[in-house]
């Protein structure tokens, strides 16, 4: 009866998990919308972003034109965590109705507003806008001189330069926007779908006689002087006390691009082409080397087992050396086995979250058009995977004959997320001090804590309860009461050296793909090749498994039976190389100059490296755990 109830509970939980996940991944703005001539198109404004500071700001942090009522349009948790602040704007178009030139508003800058504009121009901030879920982009010619074009995210706030022979560099603002909306028309109906959103920013010092907020009339902005606006005109300088007139024009262009393919051009924003052959070649080499090492090791191992099982007398067995000699100590509980159980359980939780996230990404739920979907998925999946963490940790803890299962469960529920939350809280405080929109609001922070304490922690306890109800895992051989003395090890078998060597191969499987991931995170590029990422993830698993088993075999052959922590640290040491690579990336690819921005970068990279350590370490541990149990159950032990 209890078994049936447990099965029913598991099925209900899984169904609830799928429903909750599917609901959280859905975004109202992703479905196609049909527009007709004259329909109102509302442009939404997003954060101001800069790759030099990595600190996003709200669009209205600068003194731009504001609508009467500002409405926040954030649609999920991921958008808030990413620093997106999507709000309405004064830019409204009529579908297929061109507007040669229209005044949005006039703004008089005070000293503080002018200072803010100049700071954002210095830091190369870009303005991000959205129309029908498409981000605005600036069309640029490729640097190599080819005819193909690329897009850049958003447009710059302004620029610095010399004008009219002035020796002093001045600040100029892009106050005139020339929008172009591409649409794909349905031949059977009169409806159309938006498939592109481009902008050409200009700096124009508009002229007017007398300013009227209700009916602004400027001589540089009318149908007759349209060529003047797009030509060489006097740029608008940023200075305190000056009135800046913001204007825009809109054009529409029919396109052959269909709605389903409208993101293709946006996904080619990176100037550097992805070197597919180089990546695949590197991954194949890593896989080939790992397979060769595994094959050699397995052949040697089978010969060992055959030799051990052919020994007829006890004297012969005593003369034999190698991994069989430590059979009485190989399953002895390690030092701090409770901490090991906690980290293994957490690693299973991260593995489950990563695997399911990638599956959803492969199915198209987490495409770039689904803003914030990836972050939302990772947070919710982490919460729900708490049941796996509790179960795995409890099973291992019971095998070690641990008695304080409640304390072990609490550590599993609080240690890893607690460390991450502490680092995140400090970084968020720094962002808050910079008045950046990237700071997570108090309400969102409270929601994260509620998810942690309200769902994750109870699920960890449920998993721990289910794990402790299971019978303890039995060792294939008995453990001696007195520990065997470990002989002096060769220099290449010392723990530090073997652990550091073991992390090189797993890192080699991912470091090329890591470049594109870091570029998407820190240089505001779209990451979309989830299918290839999944292949890299599988190869990472294979390399972690194989290198850990090989080094574990060499360790046991050296009569060193302390393999528990060694197996975890061997694969986990790849996280050290990941962090060192992030340091190299910081100094070679990024232009971060501010101290706070540097702290943010290394703080988030520590979080990523820590999670990678727990993930790869757990994979290596379970591979070694399976291997050791397999070989010692295959030989005859008197």
Coordinates of C-alpha atoms in Angstrom, one line a residue:
X1 CA 0.0 0.0 0.0
X2 CA 2.8 2.4 0.9
X3 CA 4.6 1.6 -2.4
X4 CA 1.4 2.5 -4.4
X5 CA 1.0 5.7 -2.4
X6 CA 4.6 6.6 -3.1
X7 CA 4.2 6.0 -6.8
X8 CA 1.0 8.1 -6.9
X9 CA 2.7 10.9 -5.1
X10 CA 5.7 10.8 -7.4
X11 CA 3.4 10.9 -10.5
X12 CA 1.4 13.9 -9.0
X13 CA 4.6 15.7 -8.2
X14 CA 6.0 15.2 -11.7
X15 CA 2.7 16.4 -13.3
X16 CA 2.7 19.5 -11.1
X17 CA 6.3 20.1 -12.0
X18 CA 5.6 19.9 -15.8
X19 CA 2.5 22.2 -15.5
X20 CA 4.4 24.8 -13.4
X21 CA 7.4 24.7 -15.7
X22 CA 5.3 25.0 -18.9
X23 CA 3.3 28.0 -17.4
X24 CA 6.5 29.8 -16.3
X25 CA 8.1 29.4 -19.7
X26 CA 5.1 30.9 -21.6
X27 CA 5.4 34.6 -22.5
X28 CA 2.5 36.6 -23.8
X29 CA 4.6 38.5 -26.4
X30 CA 6.0 35.5 -28.2
X31 CA 2.9 34.5 -30.3
X32 CA 2.6 36.1 -33.8
X33 CA 0.4 39.2 -34.1
X34 CA -1.4 40.3 -37.2
X35 CA -1.5 44.1 -37.9
X36 CA -3.6 46.0 -40.5
X37 CA -3.1 49.4 -42.0
X38 CA -3.6 52.1 -39.4
X39 CA -3.1 49.9 -36.3
X40 CA -1.2 51.5 -33.5
X41 CA 2.3 50.2 -32.9
X42 CA 3.7 51.0 -29.5
X43 CA 7.4 51.1 -29.0
X44 CA 8.6 50.0 -25.6
X45 CA 11.9 51.1 -24.1
X46 CA 14.3 48.8 -22.3
X47 CA 17.4 49.3 -20.2
X48 CA 20.4 51.4 -21.1
X49 CA 23.3 48.9 -21.4
X50 CA 27.1 49.2 -21.7
X51 CA 29.8 46.6 -22.1
X52 CA 32.3 48.9 -20.4
X53 CA 30.5 49.1 -17.1
X54 CA 28.1 46.0 -17.1
X55 CA 25.7 48.2 -15.1
X56 CA 22.3 48.6 -16.8
X57 CA 20.1 51.7 -16.1
X58 CA 16.5 52.5 -16.5
X59 CA 15.7 54.3 -19.8
X60 CA 14.2 57.2 -17.9
X61 CA 17.3 57.5 -15.7
X62 CA 18.3 60.0 -18.4
X63 CA 16.0 62.9 -19.2
X64 CA 14.3 61.5 -22.2
X65 CA 10.7 62.2 -23.3
X66 CA 8.3 60.6 -20.9
X67 CA 4.7 59.5 -21.4
X68 CA 2.0 60.8 -19.0
X69 CA 2.0 57.5 -17.2
X70 CA 4.9 55.1 -17.1
X71 CA 3.8 51.4 -17.1
X72 CA 6.3 48.6 -16.4
X73 CA 5.9 45.6 -18.7
X74 CA 8.2 43.0 -17.1
X75 CA 6.6 39.7 -17.9
X76 CA 8.6 37.1 -15.8
X77 CA 11.2 36.7 -13.0
X78 CA 14.1 36.2 -15.5
X79 CA 13.6 39.7 -17.0
X80 CA 13.9 41.4 -13.6
X81 CA 17.0 39.3 -12.6
X82 CA 18.6 40.2 -15.9
X83 CA 18.1 44.0 -15.3
X84 CA 15.5 44.4 -18.0
X85 CA 13.2 47.3 -17.3
X86 CA 10.6 47.3 -20.1
X87 CA 8.3 50.4 -20.1
X88 CA 6.1 52.3 -22.5
X89 CA 7.3 55.3 -24.4
X90 CA 6.2 58.3 -26.4
X91 CA 7.0 56.6 -29.7
X92 CA 3.8 55.4 -31.3
X93 CA 3.4 54.5 -35.0
X94 CA 0.5 53.8 -37.3
X95 CA 1.0 50.6 -39.3
X96 CA 2.1 51.2 -42.9
X97 CA 1.7 55.0 -42.4
X98 CA 5.0 56.8 -42.9
X99 CA 5.8 59.8 -40.8
X100 CA 8.5 62.0 -42.4
X101 CA 9.3 63.9 -39.2
X102 CA 7.6 64.2 -35.9
X103 CA 8.5 66.1 -32.7
X104 CA 8.3 63.9 -29.6
X105 CA 9.0 66.6 -27.0
X106 CA 11.4 69.3 -25.9
X107 CA 13.5 68.9 -22.7
X108 CA 15.6 71.5 -21.0
X109 CA 18.7 70.0 -19.3
X110 CA 19.6 71.0 -15.8
X111 CA 23.2 70.5 -14.5
X112 CA 22.5 67.0 -13.2
X113 CA 20.8 65.8 -16.3
X114 CA 23.6 67.1 -18.5
X115 CA 26.1 65.4 -16.3
X116 CA 24.2 62.0 -16.5
X117 CA 24.1 62.3 -20.3
X118 CA 27.9 63.0 -20.5
X119 CA 28.7 60.1 -18.2
X120 CA 26.6 57.7 -20.2
X121 CA 28.2 58.9 -23.5
X122 CA 31.7 58.4 -22.0
X123 CA 30.8 54.8 -21.0
X124 CA 29.3 54.1 -24.4
X125 CA 25.8 53.3 -23.2
X126 CA 23.3 52.1 -25.8
X127 CA 19.5 52.6 -25.8
X128 CA 17.4 49.4 -26.2
X129 CA 13.9 49.6 -27.6
X130 CA 11.4 46.9 -28.4
X131 CA 8.6 46.7 -31.1
X132 CA 6.4 43.6 -31.2
X133 CA 9.0 41.7 -29.1
X134 CA 11.8 42.6 -31.6
X135 CA 14.7 44.6 -30.2
X136 CA 15.8 47.7 -32.2
X137 CA 19.1 47.3 -34.1
X138 CA 21.5 49.5 -36.0
X139 CA 22.5 48.3 -39.4
X140 CA 26.3 48.3 -39.9
X141 CA 28.6 47.3 -42.7
X142 CA 31.0 44.4 -41.9
X143 CA 34.6 45.4 -41.0
X144 CA 36.1 43.1 -43.5
X145 CA 34.6 45.2 -46.4
X146 CA 32.2 42.5 -47.6
X147 CA 28.7 43.4 -48.9
X148 CA 26.9 41.5 -46.1
X149 CA 25.6 43.5 -43.2
X150 CA 25.3 42.9 -39.5
X151 CA 23.3 44.4 -36.7
X152 CA 24.3 46.0 -33.4
X153 CA 22.1 46.0 -30.3
X154 CA 20.4 49.3 -29.8
X155 CA 21.9 52.7 -30.6
X156 CA 24.3 54.9 -28.7
X157 CA 23.1 57.6 -26.4
X158 CA 25.5 60.0 -28.1
X159 CA 29.1 60.6 -29.1
X160 CA 32.1 62.8 -28.4
X161 CA 33.9 64.8 -31.0
X162 CA 35.3 68.1 -32.4
X163 CA 32.9 70.3 -34.3
X164 CA 33.5 73.4 -36.4
X165 CA 37.3 73.4 -35.8
X166 CA 36.9 73.4 -32.0
X167 CA 40.0 71.9 -30.3
X168 CA 37.9 70.8 -27.3
X169 CA 35.9 67.6 -27.5
X170 CA 32.2 68.2 -26.9
X171 CA 29.3 65.8 -26.1
X172 CA 26.5 65.3 -28.7
X173 CA 23.3 63.5 -28.2
X174 CA 21.4 61.3 -30.7
X175 CA 18.1 63.1 -30.5
X176 CA 16.6 62.2 -33.9
X177 CA 15.7 58.6 -34.6
X178 CA 14.9 57.3 -38.1
X179 CA 12.9 54.1 -37.6
X180 CA 12.4 51.5 -40.3
X181 CA 9.8 48.8 -39.7
X182 CA 10.0 45.7 -42.0
X183 CA 6.8 43.7 -42.4
X184 CA 5.8 40.5 -44.2
X185 CA 2.4 40.8 -45.9
X186 CA -0.1 37.9 -46.2
X187 CA -1.1 37.7 -49.9
X188 CA -4.5 36.3 -49.1
X189 CA -5.5 38.8 -46.4
X190 CA -4.7 42.5 -45.8
X191 CA -2.8 41.7 -42.6
X192 CA 0.9 41.9 -42.0
X193 CA 3.4 40.7 -39.4
X194 CA 6.4 42.7 -38.2
X195 CA 9.7 41.0 -39.1
X196 CA 12.3 43.7 -38.5
X197 CA 12.9 46.9 -36.5
X198 CA 15.9 49.1 -37.4
X199 CA 16.9 52.6 -36.4
X200 CA 19.4 55.2 -37.7
X201 CA 20.3 57.6 -34.8
X202 CA 21.2 61.2 -35.7
X203 CA 22.3 64.3 -33.7
X204 CA 20.4 67.4 -34.9
X205 CA 20.3 70.9 -33.4
X206 CA 16.7 71.7 -34.2
X207 CA 15.7 75.3 -34.8
X208 CA 12.5 76.9 -33.7
X209 CA 11.1 80.4 -33.2
X210 CA 9.0 80.1 -30.0
X211 CA 8.7 76.8 -28.2
X212 CA 5.2 75.5 -27.5
X213 CA 4.9 72.2 -25.6
X214 CA 1.3 71.6 -26.9
X215 CA 2.1 72.4 -30.6
X216 CA 5.9 72.4 -31.2
X217 CA 6.9 73.9 -34.5
X218 CA 10.6 73.5 -35.6
X219 CA 11.9 74.8 -38.9
X220 CA 14.4 71.9 -39.2
X221 CA 11.7 69.2 -38.9
X222 CA 9.1 69.2 -41.7
X223 CA 8.4 67.4 -45.0
X224 CA 10.3 69.9 -47.1
X225 CA 13.5 69.7 -45.1
X226 CA 13.5 65.9 -44.8
X227 CA 16.9 65.8 -46.7
X228 CA 18.4 68.3 -44.3
X229 CA 17.6 66.0 -41.4
X230 CA 19.3 63.0 -42.9
X231 CA 22.2 65.1 -44.3
X232 CA 25.0 67.0 -42.6
X233 CA 23.4 69.3 -40.1
X234 CA 24.6 70.9 -36.9
X235 CA 24.7 68.2 -34.1
X236 CA 22.9 68.7 -30.8
X237 CA 25.4 69.5 -28.0
X238 CA 24.8 68.3 -24.5
X239 CA 25.0 71.2 -22.0
X240 CA 23.3 72.5 -19.0
X241 CA 20.4 75.0 -19.7
X242 CA 20.0 73.9 -23.3
X243 CA 16.7 72.7 -24.7
X244 CA 17.0 69.4 -26.6
X245 CA 14.2 68.6 -29.1
X246 CA 13.7 64.9 -29.6
X247 CA 12.2 63.9 -32.9
X248 CA 11.7 60.8 -35.1
X249 CA 10.5 59.6 -38.5
X250 CA 9.1 56.3 -39.5
X251 CA 9.3 54.3 -42.7
X252 CA 7.9 50.9 -43.6
X253 CA 9.3 48.3 -45.9
X254 CA 7.8 45.1 -47.1
X255 CA 10.1 42.1 -46.6
X256 CA 10.3 38.5 -47.9
X257 CA 11.3 37.3 -44.5
X258 CA 8.6 35.3 -42.8
X259 CA 7.6 35.7 -39.1
X260 CA 9.2 32.4 -38.1
X261 CA 12.6 33.5 -39.5
X262 CA 12.6 37.1 -38.3
X263 CA 15.2 36.4 -35.5
X264 CA 17.7 35.0 -38.0
X265 CA 19.3 38.3 -38.8
X266 CA 19.5 39.3 -35.1
X267 CA 21.3 36.0 -34.3
X268 CA 24.1 37.1 -36.6
X269 CA 25.0 40.2 -34.7
X270 CA 28.5 39.0 -33.8
X271 CA 31.1 40.2 -36.2
X272 CA 33.2 37.1 -35.6
X273 CA 32.0 34.1 -37.4
X274 CA 31.6 30.9 -35.4
X275 CA 34.4 28.6 -36.3
X276 CA 32.3 25.4 -36.5
X277 CA 35.1 23.2 -37.9
X278 CA 37.5 24.3 -35.3
X279 CA 35.1 23.6 -32.4
X280 CA 34.0 20.3 -33.7
X281 CA 37.6 19.3 -34.4
X282 CA 38.6 20.2 -30.8
X283 CA 35.7 18.3 -29.3
X284 CA 36.4 15.2 -31.5
X285 CA 40.0 15.2 -30.4
X286 CA 39.0 15.4 -26.7
X287 CA 36.5 12.6 -27.2
X288 CA 39.0 10.4 -29.2
X289 CA 41.7 10.8 -26.5
X290 CA 39.3 10.1 -23.7
X291 CA 38.1 6.9 -25.6
X292 CA 41.6 5.7 -26.1
X293 CA 42.6 6.2 -22.5
X294 CA 39.4 4.5 -21.3
X295 CA 40.0 1.5 -23.7
X296 CA 43.6 1.0 -22.5
X297 CA 42.5 1.2 -18.9
X298 CA 39.7 -1.2 -19.3
X299 CA 41.9 -3.8 -21.1
X300 CA 44.4 -3.5 -18.2
X301 CA 41.7 -3.8 -15.6
X302 CA 40.2 -6.9 -17.2
X303 CA 43.7 -8.5 -17.1
X304 CA 44.0 -7.6 -13.4
X305 CA 40.7 -9.2 -12.5
X306 CA 41.5 -12.4 -14.5
X307 CA 44.9 -12.7 -12.8
X308 CA 43.4 -12.1 -9.3
X309 CA 40.7 -14.8 -9.8
X310 CA 43.3 -17.3 -11.0
X311 CA 45.3 -17.2 -7.8
X312 CA 44.9 -20.5 -6.0
X313 CA 46.7 -20.1 -2.6
X314 CA 46.8 -17.4 0.1
X315 CA 50.5 -17.1 -0.3
X316 CA 50.1 -16.2 -3.9
X317 CA 47.5 -13.6 -3.0
X318 CA 49.8 -12.0 -0.5
X319 CA 52.6 -11.8 -3.0
X320 CA 50.3 -10.0 -5.4
X321 CA 50.4 -6.2 -5.4
X322 CA 47.9 -3.7 -6.7
X323 CA 44.4 -2.5 -6.1
X324 CA 43.2 -5.8 -4.6
X325 CA 45.4 -5.3 -1.5
X326 CA 43.3 -2.4 -0.3
X327 CA 40.0 -4.2 -0.5
X328 CA 39.6 -4.0 3.3
X329 CA 39.9 -0.2 3.3
X330 CA 38.6 1.0 0.0
X331 CA 35.0 1.4 1.4
X332 CA 36.1 3.0 4.7
X333 CA 34.1 6.2 5.3
X334 CA 36.2 9.3 4.4
X335 CA 36.9 12.3 6.6
X336 CA 34.0 14.8 6.6
X337 CA 31.8 12.3 4.9
X338 CA 28.8 14.5 5.9
X339 CA 30.1 17.4 3.8
X340 CA 30.8 15.1 0.9
X341 CA 27.1 13.9 1.0
X342 CA 26.0 17.5 1.0
X343 CA 28.1 18.4 -2.1
X344 CA 27.1 15.2 -3.9
X345 CA 23.4 15.9 -3.3
X346 CA 23.8 19.5 -4.5
X347 CA 25.7 18.3 -7.6
X348 CA 22.7 16.1 -8.5
X349 CA 20.4 19.0 -8.1
X350 CA 22.5 21.2 -10.5
X351 CA 22.8 18.3 -12.9
X352 CA 19.0 17.8 -13.0
X353 CA 18.5 21.6 -13.5
X354 CA 21.1 21.7 -16.3
X355 CA 19.8 18.7 -18.1
X356 CA 16.1 19.7 -18.1
X357 CA 17.0 23.3 -19.0
X358 CA 18.9 22.1 -22.0
X359 CA 16.1 19.9 -23.1
X360 CA 13.6 22.8 -22.9
X361 CA 16.1 24.9 -24.9
X362 CA 16.4 22.3 -27.6
X363 CA 12.6 22.2 -27.9
X364 CA 12.6 25.9 -28.5
X365 CA 11.0 27.1 -25.3
X366 CA 14.1 29.2 -24.4
X367 CA 14.8 30.9 -27.6
X368 CA 16.1 34.5 -27.6
X369 CA 12.6 35.8 -28.4
X370 CA 11.6 34.5 -25.0
X371 CA 13.2 37.2 -22.9
X372 CA 14.2 36.1 -19.4
X373 CA 12.9 32.6 -20.1
X374 CA 16.3 30.9 -19.6
X375 CA 16.9 32.6 -16.2
X376 CA 13.3 31.9 -15.1
X377 CA 13.7 28.2 -16.1
X378 CA 17.0 27.8 -14.2
X379 CA 15.6 29.3 -11.0
X380 CA 12.4 27.3 -11.0
X381 CA 14.1 24.0 -12.0
X382 CA 16.7 24.5 -9.3
X383 CA 13.9 24.9 -6.8
X384 CA 12.0 21.8 -7.9
X385 CA 15.2 19.7 -8.2
X386 CA 15.6 20.0 -4.4
X387 CA 13.9 16.6 -4.0
X388 CA 16.8 15.0 -6.0
X389 CA 19.4 16.7 -3.8
X390 CA 17.7 15.5 -0.6
X391 CA 17.4 11.9 -1.9
X392 CA 21.0 11.6 -3.2
X393 CA 22.5 13.1 0.0
X394 CA 20.4 10.9 2.3
X395 CA 21.2 7.7 0.4
X396 CA 25.0 8.3 0.6
X397 CA 24.8 9.5 4.2
X398 CA 23.0 6.3 5.2
X399 CA 25.6 4.2 3.5
X400 CA 28.2 5.8 5.7
X401 CA 26.1 4.9 8.7
X402 CA 25.5 8.5 9.6
X403 CA 23.0 9.2 12.4
X404 CA 22.2 12.9 12.3
X405 CA 20.1 12.9 9.1
X406 CA 18.2 16.0 10.0
X407 CA 21.4 18.1 10.2
X408 CA 22.6 16.6 7.0
X409 CA 19.3 17.5 5.3
X410 CA 19.5 21.1 6.6
X411 CA 23.1 21.4 5.3
X412 CA 22.0 20.1 1.9
X413 CA 19.1 22.6 1.8
X414 CA 21.1 25.7 2.9
X415 CA 24.9 25.4 2.3
X416 CA 25.2 25.9 -1.5
X417 CA 22.3 28.2 -2.0
X418 CA 23.2 30.1 1.2
X419 CA 26.8 30.8 -0.2
X420 CA 25.4 31.9 -3.5
X421 CA 22.7 34.1 -1.9
X422 CA 25.3 35.8 0.3
X423 CA 27.6 36.6 -2.7
X424 CA 24.5 37.7 -4.8
X425 CA 23.3 39.9 -1.9
X426 CA 26.7 41.7 -1.7
X427 CA 26.9 42.2 -5.4
X428 CA 23.3 43.4 -5.5
X429 CA 24.1 46.0 -2.8
X430 CA 27.0 47.3 -4.9
X431 CA 24.7 47.6 -7.9
X432 CA 22.1 49.3 -5.8
X433 CA 24.8 51.8 -4.6
X434 CA 25.4 52.7 -8.3
X435 CA 21.6 53.3 -8.8
X436 CA 21.6 50.8 -11.6
X437 CA 18.4 49.1 -12.7
X438 CA 20.3 45.8 -12.6
X439 CA 19.7 45.8 -8.8
X440 CA 17.1 43.2 -7.9
X441 CA 14.1 44.9 -6.2
X442 CA 13.2 44.0 -2.6
X443 CA 10.0 42.4 -3.8
X444 CA 11.9 40.1 -6.2
X445 CA 14.5 39.3 -3.6
X446 CA 11.6 38.3 -1.2
X447 CA 10.1 36.1 -3.9
X448 CA 13.4 34.3 -4.3
X449 CA 13.7 33.7 -0.6
X450 CA 10.1 32.4 -0.6
X451 CA 10.9 30.0 -3.4
X452 CA 14.0 28.8 -1.5
X453 CA 12.3 28.4 1.9
X454 CA 8.8 27.6 0.7
X455 CA 9.5 25.1 -2.0
X456 CA 13.1 24.1 -2.2
X457 CA 13.7 23.4 1.5
X458 CA 10.6 21.3 1.9
X459 CA 11.4 19.3 -1.2
X460 CA 14.9 18.6 0.1
X461 CA 13.3 17.2 3.3
X462 CA 10.9 15.1 1.2
X463 CA 13.7 13.7 -0.9
X464 CA 15.8 13.0 2.3
X465 CA 12.9 11.2 3.9
X466 CA 12.4 9.0 0.8
X467 CA 16.2 8.3 0.7
X468 CA 16.4 7.3 4.3
X469 CA 13.4 4.9 3.9
X470 CA 15.4 3.0 1.4
X471 CA 17.8 0.2 2.7
X472 CA 21.4 1.2 3.0
X473 CA 23.7 0.5 0.1
X474 CA 25.8 -2.5 1.0
X475 CA 29.5 -2.7 0.2
X476 CA 30.7 -5.6 -2.0
X477 CA 33.6 -6.3 0.5
X478 CA 34.0 -6.0 4.2
X479 CA 36.0 -3.2 5.8
X480 CA 38.8 -4.0 8.2
X481 CA 38.7 -2.5 11.7
X482 CA 42.3 -1.3 11.6
X483 CA 43.2 1.0 8.7
X484 CA 46.0 -0.2 6.4
X485 CA 49.1 2.0 6.2
X486 CA 49.4 3.8 2.8
X487 CA 52.9 3.5 1.3
X488 CA 54.9 6.5 0.2
X489 CA 53.5 7.8 -3.1
X490 CA 55.4 8.8 -6.2
X491 CA 55.5 12.5 -7.0
X492 CA 53.1 12.2 -9.8
X493 CA 50.5 10.4 -7.6
X494 CA 50.5 13.1 -4.9
X495 CA 46.9 14.4 -4.4
X496 CA 47.5 18.0 -5.5
X497 CA 49.3 17.1 -8.7
X498 CA 46.8 14.4 -9.8
X499 CA 43.8 16.6 -8.9
X500 CA 45.1 19.5 -11.0
X501 CA 46.0 17.2 -13.9
X502 CA 42.5 15.6 -13.8
X503 CA 40.8 19.0 -14.4
X504 CA 42.6 19.8 -17.7
X505 CA 40.7 17.4 -19.9
X506 CA 37.1 18.3 -18.9
X507 CA 38.0 22.0 -19.3
X508 CA 39.5 21.3 -22.7
X509 CA 36.1 19.9 -23.7
X510 CA 34.3 23.2 -23.0
X511 CA 36.7 26.1 -23.2
X512 CA 36.0 27.0 -26.9
X513 CA 32.2 27.0 -26.3
X514 CA 32.9 28.9 -23.1
X515 CA 34.2 31.8 -25.1
X516 CA 30.8 32.2 -26.9
X517 CA 28.9 31.8 -23.6
X518 CA 31.0 34.5 -21.9
X519 CA 30.5 36.7 -25.0
X520 CA 26.8 36.4 -24.8
X521 CA 26.8 37.2 -21.1
X522 CA 29.2 40.1 -21.0
X523 CA 29.1 41.6 -24.5
X524 CA 25.3 41.6 -25.0
X525 CA 25.2 39.0 -27.7
X526 CA 22.5 36.4 -28.3
X527 CA 23.4 32.8 -27.5
X528 CA 21.2 30.4 -29.5
X529 CA 23.2 27.2 -30.5
X530 CA 21.7 25.1 -27.7
X531 CA 21.9 21.9 -29.8
X532 CA 25.7 22.3 -30.0
X533 CA 25.8 23.2 -26.3
X534 CA 24.1 20.0 -25.5
X535 CA 26.7 18.0 -27.4
X536 CA 29.4 19.8 -25.5
X537 CA 27.7 19.0 -22.3
X538 CA 27.5 15.3 -23.1
X539 CA 31.2 15.3 -24.0
X540 CA 31.9 17.0 -20.7
X541 CA 30.2 14.2 -18.9
X542 CA 32.2 11.6 -20.8
X543 CA 35.5 13.2 -20.2
X544 CA 34.8 13.8 -16.4
X545 CA 33.8 10.1 -16.1
X546 CA 36.7 8.7 -18.0
X547 CA 39.5 10.8 -16.5
X548 CA 38.3 10.3 -13.0
X549 CA 38.1 6.5 -13.4
X550 CA 41.6 6.4 -14.9
X551 CA 43.2 8.4 -12.1
X552 CA 41.2 6.5 -9.5
X553 CA 42.5 3.2 -10.9
X554 CA 46.1 4.5 -10.8
X555 CA 45.5 5.6 -7.2
X556 CA 44.2 2.2 -6.1
X557 CA 47.1 0.5 -7.9
X558 CA 49.4 2.6 -5.7
X559 CA 47.6 1.2 -2.7
X560 CA 46.1 4.5 -1.8
X561 CA 42.5 3.9 -0.8
X562 CA 41.5 7.5 0.0
X563 CA 39.6 7.9 -3.2
X564 CA 36.3 9.5 -2.0
X565 CA 37.3 13.1 -1.9
X566 CA 40.0 12.7 -4.5
X567 CA 37.5 11.6 -7.1
X568 CA 35.3 14.6 -6.4
X569 CA 38.2 17.1 -6.5
X570 CA 39.8 15.5 -9.6
X571 CA 36.8 16.3 -11.9
X572 CA 35.9 19.4 -9.9
X573 CA 39.3 21.0 -10.4
X574 CA 38.2 21.9 -14.0
X575 CA 36.4 24.8 -12.3
X576 CA 39.7 26.3 -11.4
X577 CA 40.7 26.4 -15.0
X578 CA 37.3 27.9 -15.9
X579 CA 37.9 30.7 -13.4
X580 CA 41.5 31.3 -14.7
X581 CA 40.1 31.4 -18.2
X582 CA 37.6 34.1 -17.1
X583 CA 40.5 36.1 -15.8
X584 CA 42.2 35.8 -19.2
X585 CA 38.9 36.8 -20.9
X586 CA 38.6 39.8 -18.6
X587 CA 41.9 41.3 -19.6
X588 CA 41.9 40.4 -23.3
X589 CA 38.2 40.9 -24.4
X590 CA 36.6 43.3 -22.0
X591 CA 37.1 47.0 -21.5
X592 CA 35.9 47.3 -18.0
X593 CA 37.5 50.1 -16.1
X594 CA 35.3 50.8 -13.1
X595 CA 36.1 49.0 -9.8
X596 CA 32.5 48.1 -9.1
X597 CA 32.1 46.6 -12.6
X598 CA 35.2 44.5 -12.1
X599 CA 34.0 43.2 -8.7
X600 CA 30.6 42.3 -10.4
X601 CA 32.4 40.4 -13.1
X602 CA 34.6 38.3 -10.8
X603 CA 31.8 37.9 -8.3
X604 CA 29.5 36.4 -10.9
X605 CA 32.3 34.3 -12.4
X606 CA 33.0 32.9 -8.9
X607 CA 29.4 31.8 -8.6
X608 CA 29.5 30.2 -12.1
X609 CA 32.9 28.5 -11.3
X610 CA 31.6 27.3 -7.9
X611 CA 28.5 25.7 -9.5
X612 CA 30.7 24.2 -12.2
X613 CA 32.9 22.7 -9.5
X614 CA 30.0 21.1 -7.7
X615 CA 28.5 19.7 -11.0
X616 CA 31.7 18.2 -12.4
X617 CA 32.8 17.0 -9.0
X618 CA 29.6 15.1 -8.5
X619 CA 29.9 13.5 -12.0
X620 CA 33.4 12.4 -11.2
X621 CA 32.4 11.0 -7.8
X622 CA 29.6 8.9 -9.1
X623 CA 31.7 7.6 -11.9
X624 CA 34.4 6.5 -9.4
X625 CA 31.8 5.2 -7.0
X626 CA 30.3 2.9 -9.7
X627 CA 33.8 1.9 -10.9
X628 CA 35.2 0.9 -7.4
X629 CA 32.0 -1.1 -6.6
X630 CA 32.2 -2.8 -9.9
X631 CA 35.8 -4.0 -9.7
X632 CA 35.7 -5.2 -6.1
X633 CA 32.5 -7.1 -6.7
X634 CA 34.2 -8.8 -9.7
X635 CA 37.1 -10.5 -7.8
X636 CA 37.1 -13.3 -5.2
X637 CA 37.9 -11.9 -1.8
X638 CA 38.6 -14.5 1.0

